[in-house]
Amino acid sequence: MVDYKKNNTISLMVTKLCHDLAGPLGGLTNGLDYLEESLSDNADGDMLAQSVDLLKLSAGEAAARLKFFRQAYGVVGDRALEAEQARQIVEDLIAQTKIKLIWQSVPAALPAPHYQMLLQACGLMTTVLIYGGDMEVIADNKEINIIGRHTKYHLEPSVEQAIAGSILADEPRTIQAALCA
């Protein structure tokens, strides 16, 4: 029998992953519906173009999120990763947002654990900067700083407590913060 209390972290991560993929996959479904409607109604080229654009946008977003989750939380071994690869993963993750990435002083290569922590912290920052803003990344082999700037941001008290390590992750929105703490 599975002990769900021991596997709570896994359950929370899977729930978070499914939640984060639901939006782009819903966009793919809508794009296919529009495309089908366009073809059956012999619609003009504008509706077909909009359908294809929605499909491309949603597929790109889903692919970016999957790549982010695989690299940030998957097994990557002991290999170092080039900073440019990490930057591109973050750029792809925020491509459909109003967040501007400022990549500062990041070594050319980081050990795998630092690289994953950097990605995890950037992913967490995207949940705070839901209105857009600047996400500044500064890292070396000892320390990672992710700084968010905007006049308006969204930081739920439970997420702030999880970042501080004062509560255990008990819901999908706090698991990412708890792993970064």
CSV table of C-alpha atoms in Angstrom, one decimal:
chain,number,residue,atom,x,y,z
A,1,MET,CA,0.0,0.0,0.0
A,2,VAL,CA,1.2,3.5,-0.9
A,3,ASP,CA,1.9,5.8,2.1
A,4,TYR,CA,0.5,9.1,0.7
A,5,LYS,CA,1.9,11.2,3.5
A,6,LYS,CA,5.4,10.1,2.6
A,7,ASN,CA,4.7,10.7,-1.1
A,8,ASN,CA,3.0,14.1,-0.5
A,9,THR,CA,5.8,16.0,-2.2
A,10,ILE,CA,5.5,13.9,-5.3
A,11,SER,CA,1.7,14.4,-5.3
A,12,LEU,CA,2.0,18.1,-4.9
A,13,MET,CA,4.6,18.4,-7.7
A,14,VAL,CA,2.4,16.3,-10.1
A,15,THR,CA,-0.6,18.5,-9.2
A,16,LYS,CA,1.5,21.7,-9.9
A,17,LEU,CA,2.8,20.3,-13.2
A,18,CYS,CA,-0.8,19.4,-14.3
A,19,HIS,CA,-2.1,22.8,-13.3
A,20,ASP,CA,0.7,24.6,-15.2
A,21,LEU,CA,0.1,22.5,-18.3
A,22,ALA,CA,-3.7,22.8,-18.3
A,23,GLY,CA,-3.6,26.4,-19.8
A,24,PRO,CA,-1.5,25.7,-22.8
A,25,LEU,CA,-3.1,22.4,-23.5
A,26,GLY,CA,-6.5,24.1,-23.3
A,27,GLY,CA,-5.3,26.5,-25.9
A,28,LEU,CA,-4.3,23.6,-28.2
A,29,THR,CA,-7.8,22.2,-27.8
A,30,ASN,CA,-9.4,25.6,-28.5
A,31,GLY,CA,-7.1,26.1,-31.5
A,32,LEU,CA,-8.1,22.7,-32.9
A,33,ASP,CA,-11.8,23.6,-32.4
A,34,TYR,CA,-11.4,26.9,-34.2
A,35,LEU,CA,-9.6,25.1,-37.0
A,36,GLU,CA,-12.3,22.5,-37.3
A,37,GLU,CA,-15.0,25.1,-37.3
A,38,SER,CA,-13.1,27.2,-39.9
A,39,LEU,CA,-12.7,24.2,-42.2
A,40,SER,CA,-16.3,23.1,-41.9
A,41,ASP,CA,-17.7,26.6,-42.4
A,42,ASN,CA,-15.3,27.4,-45.3
A,43,ALA,CA,-14.2,30.4,-43.3
A,44,ASP,CA,-11.9,33.0,-44.6
A,45,GLY,CA,-8.1,32.9,-44.2
A,46,ASP,CA,-8.2,35.2,-41.1
A,47,MET,CA,-9.9,32.6,-39.0
A,48,LEU,CA,-7.6,29.8,-40.2
A,49,ALA,CA,-4.6,32.0,-39.5
A,50,GLN,CA,-5.9,32.8,-36.0
A,51,SER,CA,-6.4,29.0,-35.4
A,52,VAL,CA,-2.9,28.2,-36.5
A,53,ASP,CA,-1.4,31.1,-34.4
A,54,LEU,CA,-3.3,29.8,-31.3
A,55,LEU,CA,-2.0,26.3,-31.9
A,56,LYS,CA,1.6,27.5,-32.3
A,57,LEU,CA,1.4,29.7,-29.2
A,58,SER,CA,-0.1,27.0,-27.0
A,59,ALA,CA,2.2,24.3,-28.3
A,60,GLY,CA,5.2,26.5,-27.7
A,61,GLU,CA,4.1,27.4,-24.1
A,62,ALA,CA,3.4,23.7,-23.3
A,63,ALA,CA,6.8,22.7,-24.6
A,64,ALA,CA,8.6,25.5,-22.7
A,65,ARG,CA,6.9,24.5,-19.5
A,66,LEU,CA,7.7,20.8,-20.0
A,67,LYS,CA,11.4,21.6,-20.7
A,68,PHE,CA,11.5,23.8,-17.6
A,69,PHE,CA,10.0,21.2,-15.3
A,70,ARG,CA,12.3,18.4,-16.7
A,71,GLN,CA,15.4,20.5,-16.2
A,72,ALA,CA,14.4,22.2,-12.9
A,73,TYR,CA,13.0,19.1,-11.1
A,74,GLY,CA,14.1,16.1,-13.2
A,75,VAL,CA,17.2,13.9,-12.8
A,76,VAL,CA,20.1,15.8,-14.5
A,77,GLY,CA,23.0,14.0,-12.9
A,78,ASP,CA,26.3,15.7,-12.0
A,79,ARG,CA,26.9,17.4,-15.3
A,80,ALA,CA,27.4,21.1,-15.5
A,81,LEU,CA,25.1,23.2,-17.7
A,82,GLU,CA,26.0,26.2,-19.7
A,83,ALA,CA,24.5,29.4,-18.5
A,84,GLU,CA,23.2,30.2,-21.9
A,85,GLN,CA,21.1,27.0,-21.9
A,86,ALA,CA,19.6,27.9,-18.5
A,87,ARG,CA,18.9,31.5,-19.7
A,88,GLN,CA,17.1,30.1,-22.8
A,89,ILE,CA,15.0,27.8,-20.6
A,90,VAL,CA,13.9,30.8,-18.5
A,91,GLU,CA,13.4,33.0,-21.6
A,92,ASP,CA,11.1,30.4,-23.1
A,93,LEU,CA,9.2,30.0,-19.8
A,94,ILE,CA,8.4,33.7,-19.6
A,95,ALA,CA,8.0,34.3,-23.4
A,96,GLN,CA,4.2,34.7,-23.1
A,97,THR,CA,4.4,36.9,-20.0
A,98,LYS,CA,5.2,40.6,-19.3
A,99,ILE,CA,8.3,39.6,-17.4
A,100,LYS,CA,11.7,41.0,-18.6
A,101,LEU,CA,14.7,38.8,-17.8
A,102,ILE,CA,17.9,40.6,-16.7
A,103,TRP,CA,20.6,38.0,-16.7
A,104,GLN,CA,23.6,39.3,-14.7
A,105,SER,CA,26.9,37.9,-13.6
A,106,VAL,CA,26.0,34.2,-14.2
A,107,PRO,CA,29.1,31.9,-14.6
A,108,ALA,CA,29.4,30.2,-18.0
A,109,ALA,CA,28.8,26.9,-16.4
A,110,LEU,CA,27.1,25.9,-13.1
A,111,PRO,CA,27.1,22.6,-11.3
A,112,ALA,CA,23.8,20.7,-11.8
A,113,PRO,CA,22.4,21.4,-8.3
A,114,HIS,CA,23.0,25.2,-8.7
A,115,TYR,CA,21.5,25.1,-12.1
A,116,GLN,CA,18.4,23.4,-10.9
A,117,MET,CA,18.0,25.8,-7.9
A,118,LEU,CA,18.4,28.7,-10.2
A,119,LEU,CA,15.6,27.4,-12.5
A,120,GLN,CA,13.4,26.6,-9.6
A,121,ALA,CA,13.8,30.1,-8.1
A,122,CYS,CA,13.1,31.6,-11.5
A,123,GLY,CA,10.0,29.5,-11.8
A,124,LEU,CA,8.9,30.6,-8.4
A,125,MET,CA,9.5,34.3,-9.3
A,126,THR,CA,7.1,33.9,-12.3
A,127,THR,CA,4.3,33.1,-9.8
A,128,VAL,CA,5.0,36.4,-8.0
A,129,LEU,CA,5.4,38.6,-11.0
A,130,ILE,CA,2.0,37.8,-12.5
A,131,TYR,CA,1.6,41.4,-13.6
A,132,GLY,CA,5.0,41.5,-15.3
A,133,GLY,CA,8.1,43.3,-14.2
A,134,ASP,CA,11.8,42.6,-14.2
A,135,MET,CA,13.4,39.3,-13.0
A,136,GLU,CA,17.1,39.8,-12.4
A,137,VAL,CA,19.3,36.7,-12.1
A,138,ILE,CA,22.6,37.0,-10.4
A,139,ALA,CA,24.6,33.8,-9.5
A,140,ASP,CA,28.0,32.4,-8.8
A,141,ASN,CA,29.1,29.0,-7.6
A,142,LYS,CA,28.0,29.8,-4.0
A,143,GLU,CA,25.0,32.0,-4.2
A,144,ILE,CA,21.9,32.5,-6.4
A,145,ASN,CA,19.9,35.7,-6.3
A,146,ILE,CA,16.6,36.1,-8.2
A,147,ILE,CA,15.3,39.7,-7.7
A,148,GLY,CA,11.8,40.7,-8.9
A,149,ARG,CA,10.8,44.3,-9.5
A,150,HIS,CA,7.4,45.7,-10.2
A,151,THR,CA,5.0,48.1,-8.6
A,152,LYS,CA,2.5,45.4,-8.2
A,153,TYR,CA,3.2,41.7,-7.4
A,154,HIS,CA,1.3,38.7,-6.0
A,155,LEU,CA,2.9,36.8,-3.1
A,156,GLU,CA,0.4,34.7,-1.1
A,157,PRO,CA,1.1,34.5,2.6
A,158,SER,CA,1.4,30.6,2.4
A,159,VAL,CA,4.0,30.9,-0.3
A,160,GLU,CA,6.0,33.5,1.7
A,161,GLN,CA,5.9,31.2,4.7
A,162,ALA,CA,7.1,28.3,2.6
A,163,ILE,CA,10.0,30.4,1.2
A,164,ALA,CA,10.9,31.3,4.8
A,165,GLY,CA,10.8,27.6,5.8
A,166,SER,CA,8.2,28.3,8.5
A,167,ILE,CA,5.6,25.9,7.0
A,168,LEU,CA,5.7,22.7,5.2
A,169,ALA,CA,4.3,22.5,1.7
A,170,ASP,CA,0.7,21.3,2.0
A,171,GLU,CA,-0.7,22.5,-1.3
A,172,PRO,CA,0.5,22.7,-4.9
A,173,ARG,CA,1.1,26.4,-4.9
A,174,THR,CA,3.5,26.1,-1.9
A,175,ILE,CA,5.6,23.1,-3.1
A,176,GLN,CA,7.8,25.2,-5.4
A,177,ALA,CA,8.5,27.7,-2.7
A,178,ALA,CA,9.3,24.9,-0.1
A,179,LEU,CA,11.7,23.3,-2.5
A,180,CYS,CA,13.5,26.7,-3.0
A,181,ALA,CA,13.7,27.3,0.8
